[in-house]
GROMACS .gro file of C-alpha atoms in nm:
model
  410
    1UNK     CA    1   0.007   0.012   0.003
    2UNK     CA    2   0.297   0.252   0.083
    3UNK     CA    3   0.444   0.184  -0.234
    4UNK     CA    4   0.123   0.252  -0.428
    5UNK     CA    5   0.089   0.578  -0.230
    6UNK     CA    6   0.447   0.681  -0.313
    7UNK     CA    7   0.389   0.583  -0.694
    8UNK     CA    8   0.068   0.825  -0.678
    9UNK     CA    9   0.297   1.112  -0.539
   10UNK     CA   10   0.582   1.035  -0.788
   11UNK     CA   11   0.349   1.025  -1.105
   12UNK     CA   12   0.192   1.366  -1.051
   13UNK     CA   13   0.517   1.594  -1.109
   14UNK     CA   14   0.610   1.385  -1.398
   15UNK     CA   15   0.257   1.391  -1.574
   16UNK     CA   16   0.273   1.768  -1.538
   17UNK     CA   17   0.588   1.774  -1.719
   18UNK     CA   18   0.438   1.538  -1.972
   19UNK     CA   19   0.134   1.737  -2.034
   20UNK     CA   20   0.332   2.093  -2.053
   21UNK     CA   21   0.569   1.930  -2.294
   22UNK     CA   22   0.281   1.793  -2.508
   23UNK     CA   23   0.143   2.152  -2.514
   24UNK     CA   24   0.481   2.289  -2.615
   25UNK     CA   25   0.487   2.024  -2.893
   26UNK     CA   26   0.126   2.114  -3.019
   27UNK     CA   27   0.242   2.495  -3.033
   28UNK     CA   28   0.526   2.429  -3.245
   29UNK     CA   29   0.329   2.224  -3.503
   30UNK     CA   30   0.349   2.407  -3.858
   31UNK     CA   31  -0.009   2.451  -3.863
   32UNK     CA   32  -0.020   2.632  -3.527
   33UNK     CA   33   0.331   2.788  -3.548
   34UNK     CA   34   0.324   2.977  -3.193
   35UNK     CA   35   0.658   2.813  -3.112
   36UNK     CA   36   0.813   2.816  -3.465
   37UNK     CA   37   1.183   2.759  -3.485
   38UNK     CA   38   1.241   3.140  -3.482
   39UNK     CA   39   1.022   3.198  -3.180
   40UNK     CA   40   1.197   2.884  -2.999
   41UNK     CA   41   1.529   3.045  -3.093
   42UNK     CA   42   1.451   3.388  -2.930
   43UNK     CA   43   1.283   3.227  -2.619
   44UNK     CA   44   1.581   3.022  -2.558
   45UNK     CA   45   1.813   3.315  -2.554
   46UNK     CA   46   1.566   3.484  -2.303
   47UNK     CA   47   1.577   3.161  -2.091
   48UNK     CA   48   1.950   3.111  -2.112
   49UNK     CA   49   2.063   3.504  -2.041
   50UNK     CA   50   1.792   3.587  -1.811
   51UNK     CA   51   1.519   3.360  -1.653
   52UNK     CA   52   1.767   3.073  -1.573
   53UNK     CA   53   2.032   3.284  -1.420
   54UNK     CA   54   1.751   3.479  -1.219
   55UNK     CA   55   1.601   3.144  -1.093
   56UNK     CA   56   1.944   2.990  -0.987
   57UNK     CA   57   2.058   3.301  -0.820
   58UNK     CA   58   1.745   3.367  -0.642
   59UNK     CA   59   1.680   3.036  -0.509
   60UNK     CA   60   2.065   2.990  -0.373
   61UNK     CA   61   2.075   3.326  -0.226
   62UNK     CA   62   1.758   3.270  -0.011
   63UNK     CA   63   1.843   2.919   0.101
   64UNK     CA   64   2.213   2.865   0.096
   65UNK     CA   65   2.433   2.972   0.376
   66UNK     CA   66   2.807   2.915   0.480
   67UNK     CA   67   2.695   2.641   0.701
   68UNK     CA   68   2.479   2.462   0.433
   69UNK     CA   69   2.755   2.485   0.161
   70UNK     CA   70   2.961   2.252   0.416
   71UNK     CA   71   2.682   2.013   0.414
   72UNK     CA   72   2.635   2.023   0.025
   73UNK     CA   73   2.991   1.951  -0.079
   74UNK     CA   74   2.916   1.599  -0.205
   75UNK     CA   75   2.692   1.729  -0.468
   76UNK     CA   76   2.974   1.820  -0.708
   77UNK     CA   77   3.141   1.481  -0.646
   78UNK     CA   78   2.794   1.295  -0.726
   79UNK     CA   79   2.755   1.486  -1.060
   80UNK     CA   80   3.110   1.417  -1.150
   81UNK     CA   81   3.048   1.023  -1.099
   82UNK     CA   82   2.745   1.035  -1.319
   83UNK     CA   83   2.974   1.211  -1.602
   84UNK     CA   84   3.254   0.986  -1.563
   85UNK     CA   85   3.057   0.637  -1.529
   86UNK     CA   86   2.826   0.766  -1.826
   87UNK     CA   87   3.138   0.825  -2.022
   88UNK     CA   88   3.255   0.479  -1.969
   89UNK     CA   89   2.926   0.309  -2.028
   90UNK     CA   90   2.885   0.513  -2.360
   91UNK     CA   91   3.227   0.399  -2.447
   92UNK     CA   92   3.136   0.045  -2.396
   93UNK     CA   93   2.797   0.100  -2.585
   94UNK     CA   94   3.014   0.243  -2.894
   95UNK     CA   95   3.235  -0.082  -2.892
   96UNK     CA   96   2.952  -0.318  -2.887
   97UNK     CA   97   2.734  -0.128  -3.137
   98UNK     CA   98   2.980  -0.031  -3.381
   99UNK     CA   99   2.869   0.325  -3.372
  100UNK     CA  100   2.937   0.540  -3.690
  101UNK     CA  101   3.235   0.748  -3.638
  102UNK     CA  102   3.045   1.087  -3.673
  103UNK     CA  103   2.811   0.968  -3.377
  104UNK     CA  104   3.076   0.880  -3.125
  105UNK     CA  105   3.095   1.212  -2.973
  106UNK     CA  106   2.709   1.235  -2.956
  107UNK     CA  107   2.668   0.895  -2.789
  108UNK     CA  108   2.927   0.960  -2.540
  109UNK     CA  109   2.755   1.304  -2.460
  110UNK     CA  110   2.409   1.158  -2.431
  111UNK     CA  111   2.533   0.873  -2.181
  112UNK     CA  112   2.741   1.139  -1.991
  113UNK     CA  113   2.553   1.451  -1.948
  114UNK     CA  114   2.204   1.420  -1.799
  115UNK     CA  115   1.942   1.708  -1.766
  116UNK     CA  116   2.081   1.821  -1.386
  117UNK     CA  117   1.868   2.152  -1.391
  118UNK     CA  118   1.538   2.182  -1.584
  119UNK     CA  119   1.379   1.858  -1.479
  120UNK     CA  120   1.460   1.859  -1.114
  121UNK     CA  121   1.355   2.223  -1.091
  122UNK     CA  122   1.039   2.107  -1.243
  123UNK     CA  123   0.999   1.786  -1.066
  124UNK     CA  124   1.098   1.866  -0.683
  125UNK     CA  125   0.878   2.188  -0.642
  126UNK     CA  126   0.576   1.959  -0.769
  127UNK     CA  127   0.676   1.679  -0.552
  128UNK     CA  128   0.684   1.900  -0.238
  129UNK     CA  129   0.318   2.060  -0.338
  130UNK     CA  130   0.174   1.700  -0.331
  131UNK     CA  131  -0.059   1.588  -0.016
  132UNK     CA  132   0.127   1.336   0.169
  133UNK     CA  133   0.477   1.439   0.050
  134UNK     CA  134   0.748   1.272   0.274
  135UNK     CA  135   0.958   1.586   0.275
  136UNK     CA  136   0.769   1.778   0.525
  137UNK     CA  137   0.603   2.122   0.496
  138UNK     CA  138   0.537   2.229   0.140
  139UNK     CA  139   0.702   2.567   0.165
  140UNK     CA  140   1.023   2.437   0.351
  141UNK     CA  141   1.041   2.159   0.101
  142UNK     CA  142   0.990   2.383  -0.188
  143UNK     CA  143   1.267   2.621  -0.084
  144UNK     CA  144   1.546   2.375  -0.012
  145UNK     CA  145   1.426   2.162  -0.320
  146UNK     CA  146   1.466   2.447  -0.520
  147UNK     CA  147   1.790   2.534  -0.395
  148UNK     CA  148   1.944   2.200  -0.440
  149UNK     CA  149   1.824   2.173  -0.791
  150UNK     CA  150   1.969   2.524  -0.876
  151UNK     CA  151   2.305   2.396  -0.741
  152UNK     CA  152   2.243   2.074  -0.944
  153UNK     CA  153   2.196   2.299  -1.254
  154UNK     CA  154   2.484   2.527  -1.195
  155UNK     CA  155   2.741   2.234  -1.124
  156UNK     CA  156   2.596   2.030  -1.432
  157UNK     CA  157   2.658   2.344  -1.665
  158UNK     CA  158   3.016   2.356  -1.576
  159UNK     CA  159   3.081   1.992  -1.602
  160UNK     CA  160   2.877   2.009  -1.929
  161UNK     CA  161   3.059   2.278  -2.103
  162UNK     CA  162   3.396   2.187  -1.989
  163UNK     CA  163   3.393   1.807  -2.027
  164UNK     CA  164   3.119   1.735  -2.277
  165UNK     CA  165   3.184   2.018  -2.487
  166UNK     CA  166   3.517   1.951  -2.544
  167UNK     CA  167   3.471   1.572  -2.588
  168UNK     CA  168   3.227   1.654  -2.867
  169UNK     CA  169   3.487   1.908  -3.004
  170UNK     CA  170   3.763   1.674  -3.032
  171UNK     CA  171   3.521   1.407  -3.217
  172UNK     CA  172   3.412   1.668  -3.457
  173UNK     CA  173   3.771   1.763  -3.532
  174UNK     CA  174   3.853   1.400  -3.598
  175UNK     CA  175   3.559   1.363  -3.849
  176UNK     CA  176   3.695   1.685  -4.017
  177UNK     CA  177   4.045   1.526  -4.051
  178UNK     CA  178   4.197   1.751  -3.801
  179UNK     CA  179   4.476   1.650  -3.597
  180UNK     CA  180   4.358   1.711  -3.242
  181UNK     CA  181   4.696   1.861  -3.097
  182UNK     CA  182   4.807   2.040  -3.427
  183UNK     CA  183   4.753   2.380  -3.269
  184UNK     CA  184   4.998   2.284  -2.983
  185UNK     CA  185   5.275   2.141  -3.206
  186UNK     CA  186   5.275   2.393  -3.513
  187UNK     CA  187   5.444   2.718  -3.494
  188UNK     CA  188   5.158   2.985  -3.519
  189UNK     CA  189   5.187   3.173  -3.840
  190UNK     CA  190   5.365   3.499  -3.801
  191UNK     CA  191   5.548   3.405  -3.447
  192UNK     CA  192   5.909   3.472  -3.515
  193UNK     CA  193   6.147   3.190  -3.524
  194UNK     CA  194   6.322   3.095  -3.204
  195UNK     CA  195   6.630   3.305  -3.161
  196UNK     CA  196   6.863   3.409  -2.894
  197UNK     CA  197   6.639   3.710  -2.804
  198UNK     CA  198   6.348   3.463  -2.797
  199UNK     CA  199   6.427   3.140  -2.644
  200UNK     CA  200   6.207   2.848  -2.704
  201UNK     CA  201   6.011   2.639  -2.466
  202UNK     CA  202   6.278   2.368  -2.440
  203UNK     CA  203   6.548   2.643  -2.342
  204UNK     CA  204   6.326   2.773  -2.097
  205UNK     CA  205   6.250   2.435  -1.923
  206UNK     CA  206   6.621   2.362  -1.940
  207UNK     CA  207   6.703   2.700  -1.755
  208UNK     CA  208   6.453   2.627  -1.482
  209UNK     CA  209   6.531   2.277  -1.417
  210UNK     CA  210   6.924   2.312  -1.431
  211UNK     CA  211   7.074   2.602  -1.261
  212UNK     CA  212   7.391   2.567  -1.426
  213UNK     CA  213   7.595   2.867  -1.539
  214UNK     CA  214   7.484   2.824  -1.924
  215UNK     CA  215   7.127   2.811  -1.814
  216UNK     CA  216   7.158   3.132  -1.606
  217UNK     CA  217   7.255   3.333  -1.911
  218UNK     CA  218   6.913   3.192  -2.082
  219UNK     CA  219   6.729   3.296  -1.778
  220UNK     CA  220   6.892   3.643  -1.776
  221UNK     CA  221   6.824   3.685  -2.155
  222UNK     CA  222   6.450   3.662  -2.061
  223UNK     CA  223   6.260   3.992  -1.997
  224UNK     CA  224   5.947   4.012  -1.796
  225UNK     CA  225   5.774   4.136  -2.096
  226UNK     CA  226   5.846   3.832  -2.297
  227UNK     CA  227   5.755   3.594  -2.018
  228UNK     CA  228   5.448   3.789  -1.942
  229UNK     CA  229   5.372   3.745  -2.297
  230UNK     CA  230   5.418   3.379  -2.337
  231UNK     CA  231   5.206   3.330  -2.010
  232UNK     CA  232   4.920   3.544  -2.170
  233UNK     CA  233   4.942   3.342  -2.489
  234UNK     CA  234   4.936   3.022  -2.267
  235UNK     CA  235   4.615   3.125  -2.082
  236UNK     CA  236   4.454   3.234  -2.379
  237UNK     CA  237   4.524   2.901  -2.560
  238UNK     CA  238   4.371   2.729  -2.247
  239UNK     CA  239   4.078   2.943  -2.243
  240UNK     CA  240   4.019   2.886  -2.600
  241UNK     CA  241   4.057   2.505  -2.578
  242UNK     CA  242   3.832   2.476  -2.270
  243UNK     CA  243   3.589   2.746  -2.378
  244UNK     CA  244   3.586   2.931  -2.053
  245UNK     CA  245   3.328   3.175  -2.183
  246UNK     CA  246   3.075   2.882  -2.201
  247UNK     CA  247   3.183   2.734  -1.866
  248UNK     CA  248   3.088   3.060  -1.718
  249UNK     CA  249   2.751   3.070  -1.874
  250UNK     CA  250   2.470   3.303  -1.721
  251UNK     CA  251   2.347   3.033  -1.495
  252UNK     CA  252   2.702   2.959  -1.373
  253UNK     CA  253   2.736   3.333  -1.302
  254UNK     CA  254   2.401   3.356  -1.136
  255UNK     CA  255   2.503   3.053  -0.913
  256UNK     CA  256   2.825   3.241  -0.820
  257UNK     CA  257   2.631   3.545  -0.714
  258UNK     CA  258   2.362   3.350  -0.535
  259UNK     CA  259   2.647   3.179  -0.317
  260UNK     CA  260   2.818   3.508  -0.242
  261UNK     CA  261   2.483   3.668  -0.136
  262UNK     CA  262   2.392   3.363   0.078
  263UNK     CA  263   2.719   3.282   0.218
  264UNK     CA  264   2.833   3.637   0.335
  265UNK     CA  265   2.627   3.741   0.626
  266UNK     CA  266   2.662   4.126   0.565
  267UNK     CA  267   2.564   4.099   0.200
  268UNK     CA  268   2.276   3.834   0.289
  269UNK     CA  269   2.135   4.093   0.545
  270UNK     CA  270   2.131   4.346   0.258
  271UNK     CA  271   1.926   4.154   0.007
  272UNK     CA  272   1.749   3.863   0.186
  273UNK     CA  273   1.460   3.912   0.408
  274UNK     CA  274   1.147   4.131   0.464
  275UNK     CA  275   1.350   4.363   0.647
  276UNK     CA  276   1.638   4.389   0.407
  277UNK     CA  277   1.705   4.732   0.262
  278UNK     CA  278   1.744   4.581  -0.088
  279UNK     CA  279   1.513   4.303  -0.059
  280UNK     CA  280   1.338   4.442  -0.371
  281UNK     CA  281   1.621   4.332  -0.592
  282UNK     CA  282   1.605   3.960  -0.446
  283UNK     CA  283   1.217   3.971  -0.502
  284UNK     CA  284   1.247   4.097  -0.851
  285UNK     CA  285   1.486   3.817  -0.931
  286UNK     CA  286   1.277   3.564  -0.800
  287UNK     CA  287   0.973   3.678  -0.964
  288UNK     CA  288   1.162   3.689  -1.316
  289UNK     CA  289   1.291   3.338  -1.235
  290UNK     CA  290   0.968   3.193  -1.154
  291UNK     CA  291   0.890   3.215  -1.525
  292UNK     CA  292   1.181   2.988  -1.613
  293UNK     CA  293   1.019   2.638  -1.537
  294UNK     CA  294   0.708   2.651  -1.741
  295UNK     CA  295   0.885   2.833  -2.048
  296UNK     CA  296   1.171   2.597  -2.043
  297UNK     CA  297   0.926   2.286  -2.041
  298UNK     CA  298   0.741   2.446  -2.354
  299UNK     CA  299   1.034   2.459  -2.523
  300UNK     CA  300   1.144   2.127  -2.459
  301UNK     CA  301   0.814   2.002  -2.642
  302UNK     CA  302   0.868   2.218  -2.918
  303UNK     CA  303   1.243   2.106  -2.963
  304UNK     CA  304   1.142   1.719  -2.948
  305UNK     CA  305   0.892   1.767  -3.233
  306UNK     CA  306   1.205   1.780  -3.478
  307UNK     CA  307   1.286   1.407  -3.384
  308UNK     CA  308   0.933   1.273  -3.556
  309UNK     CA  309   1.060   1.406  -3.899
  310UNK     CA  310   1.382   1.215  -3.892
  311UNK     CA  311   1.502   0.879  -3.954
  312UNK     CA  312   1.788   0.660  -4.014
  313UNK     CA  313   1.968   0.590  -3.665
  314UNK     CA  314   2.021   0.262  -3.558
  315UNK     CA  315   1.791   0.117  -3.307
  316UNK     CA  316   2.073  -0.075  -3.125
  317UNK     CA  317   2.230   0.289  -3.033
  318UNK     CA  318   1.883   0.426  -2.908
  319UNK     CA  319   1.822   0.123  -2.699
  320UNK     CA  320   2.168   0.118  -2.565
  321UNK     CA  321   2.148   0.502  -2.466
  322UNK     CA  322   1.799   0.423  -2.294
  323UNK     CA  323   1.982   0.102  -2.091
  324UNK     CA  324   2.242   0.339  -1.992
  325UNK     CA  325   2.056   0.629  -1.870
  326UNK     CA  326   1.738   0.463  -1.737
  327UNK     CA  327   1.887   0.130  -1.611
  328UNK     CA  328   2.255   0.121  -1.530
  329UNK     CA  329   2.322   0.491  -1.424
  330UNK     CA  330   2.036   0.457  -1.179
  331UNK     CA  331   2.175   0.148  -1.024
  332UNK     CA  332   2.513   0.298  -0.991
  333UNK     CA  333   2.321   0.609  -0.834
  334UNK     CA  334   2.187   0.386  -0.571
  335UNK     CA  335   2.495   0.227  -0.474
  336UNK     CA  336   2.675   0.563  -0.483
  337UNK     CA  337   2.431   0.732  -0.260
  338UNK     CA  338   2.363   0.453  -0.001
  339UNK     CA  339   2.760   0.433   0.031
  340UNK     CA  340   2.773   0.799   0.075
  341UNK     CA  341   2.523   0.795   0.353
  342UNK     CA  342   2.689   0.502   0.496
  343UNK     CA  343   3.005   0.663   0.545
  344UNK     CA  344   2.879   0.976   0.654
  345UNK     CA  345   2.956   1.166   0.338
  346UNK     CA  346   2.578   1.280   0.315
  347UNK     CA  347   2.342   1.338   0.601
  348UNK     CA  348   2.072   1.068   0.665
  349UNK     CA  349   1.858   1.334   0.841
  350UNK     CA  350   1.807   1.492   0.499
  351UNK     CA  351   1.582   1.284   0.259
  352UNK     CA  352   1.515   1.547   0.017
  353UNK     CA  353   1.897   1.626  -0.061
  354UNK     CA  354   1.937   1.237  -0.106
  355UNK     CA  355   1.661   1.210  -0.329
  356UNK     CA  356   1.800   1.496  -0.544
  357UNK     CA  357   2.136   1.317  -0.551
  358UNK     CA  358   1.980   0.992  -0.655
  359UNK     CA  359   1.740   1.169  -0.912
  360UNK     CA  360   2.065   1.309  -1.097
  361UNK     CA  361   2.153   0.946  -1.199
  362UNK     CA  362   1.803   0.891  -1.350
  363UNK     CA  363   1.741   1.197  -1.581
  364UNK     CA  364   1.729   1.202  -1.959
  365UNK     CA  365   2.030   1.343  -2.143
  366UNK     CA  366   2.090   1.719  -2.156
  367UNK     CA  367   1.903   1.949  -2.404
  368UNK     CA  368   2.223   2.131  -2.451
  369UNK     CA  369   2.357   1.835  -2.638
  370UNK     CA  370   2.152   1.906  -2.927
  371UNK     CA  371   2.283   2.294  -2.908
  372UNK     CA  372   2.626   2.138  -2.932
  373UNK     CA  373   2.554   1.945  -3.244
  374UNK     CA  374   2.423   2.246  -3.406
  375UNK     CA  375   2.759   2.435  -3.298
  376UNK     CA  376   2.977   2.169  -3.448
  377UNK     CA  377   2.745   2.073  -3.730
  378UNK     CA  378   2.747   1.686  -3.689
  379UNK     CA  379   2.479   1.464  -3.562
  380UNK     CA  380   2.193   1.712  -3.547
  381UNK     CA  381   1.921   1.487  -3.691
  382UNK     CA  382   2.024   1.193  -3.488
  383UNK     CA  383   2.038   1.392  -3.187
  384UNK     CA  384   1.677   1.504  -3.219
  385UNK     CA  385   1.571   1.141  -3.249
  386UNK     CA  386   1.743   1.022  -2.950
  387UNK     CA  387   1.613   1.320  -2.744
  388UNK     CA  388   1.267   1.222  -2.869
  389UNK     CA  389   1.304   0.878  -2.744
  390UNK     CA  390   1.486   0.958  -2.435
  391UNK     CA  391   1.236   1.227  -2.334
  392UNK     CA  392   0.934   1.038  -2.437
  393UNK     CA  393   1.012   0.714  -2.225
  394UNK     CA  394   1.114   0.949  -1.926
  395UNK     CA  395   0.780   0.979  -1.817
  396UNK     CA  396   0.793   0.605  -1.734
  397UNK     CA  397   1.114   0.581  -1.612
  398UNK     CA  398   1.116   0.885  -1.385
  399UNK     CA  399   0.794   0.808  -1.238
  400UNK     CA  400   0.919   0.424  -1.144
  401UNK     CA  401   1.261   0.549  -1.024
  402UNK     CA  402   1.120   0.839  -0.833
  403UNK     CA  403   0.895   0.582  -0.655
  404UNK     CA  404   1.165   0.359  -0.568
  405UNK     CA  405   1.392   0.653  -0.460
  406UNK     CA  406   1.116   0.800  -0.240
  407UNK     CA  407   1.076   0.459  -0.085
  408UNK     CA  408   1.443   0.426  -0.018
  409UNK     CA  409   1.480   0.787   0.138
  410UNK     CA  410   1.193   0.755   0.364
   0.00000   0.00000   0.00000
């Protein structure tokens, strides 16, 4: 009887997501065209630059304190485990199915990166509002649930654009016949050849490692200006390779601001609380951020519609990704979180936090993978089909796993 009750509680949030997603698909139909391709593009920009940062920053500022940060340290580790294990399982799937070369990056990305932000931000508040929710008072549950989900979104975005982005970029470069490390091996066009005035990297290394008389001459020949230029070029190359601009996306910046406001008592007293002098700014950010959840859900429905018009991808790949994301990763998550609680890494007194950690292993692939395929011009159509299948079956998978997770943590 308890399992049936938990199943009813878990199914309601997922059904809400399904209904709003279906509405988004209807609005994107050619005959309706309210959420056409151009409209989705502009609304996506609004969500990316305004709504998501306001949602993440506002929720973290209200609920995160310096003490709570120490309690939440395991979440970055937990998300990193999902990416590493997902990548390993994706690599095994590629070997088993013999996936085409141009889809290797896409398969790895879909197995590694889950929807760490949007779906938890939708599911958790709806779960808190359900009658008989095991997480206590709805308002308290919703406040902390949104904070946990916002932190999940911010950390997931950092891993997404630092790890998955570069993994898919390398895969795309291989398809185009590029050598992955050619930029680090070739001499940049226009740079002067090594000379006595401009020692090369080997000479610099020798000079630093061997403080002999001849190496001292090399060190002395280097001016601070030349050294600063080399450091600047090195930092610029790293920034370009890792796409630091993408890593520090607006949502990540919003999370950083939320952390600073919440963790520093003097700043928190200025912005948070009805008696705070600048509370109107925090209230306005929260008001704007509240619009993110329904709009993002509608956009997901519109984006999935494209997958109905595409065919040609192997069913073995689709079923393999479904098995990784909806069977193997959740099982790994159960083992990970239970052991984290057992060894005191995660508090056993906070079932909502445990539920979020478990949910991070059971979500479908991140929607940003579709954006990356568009950036690199490889696998866009196949990505639409994969997202259609994974999100279509997410209604069943998330309901079943959410029911089991609720039973576990309560």
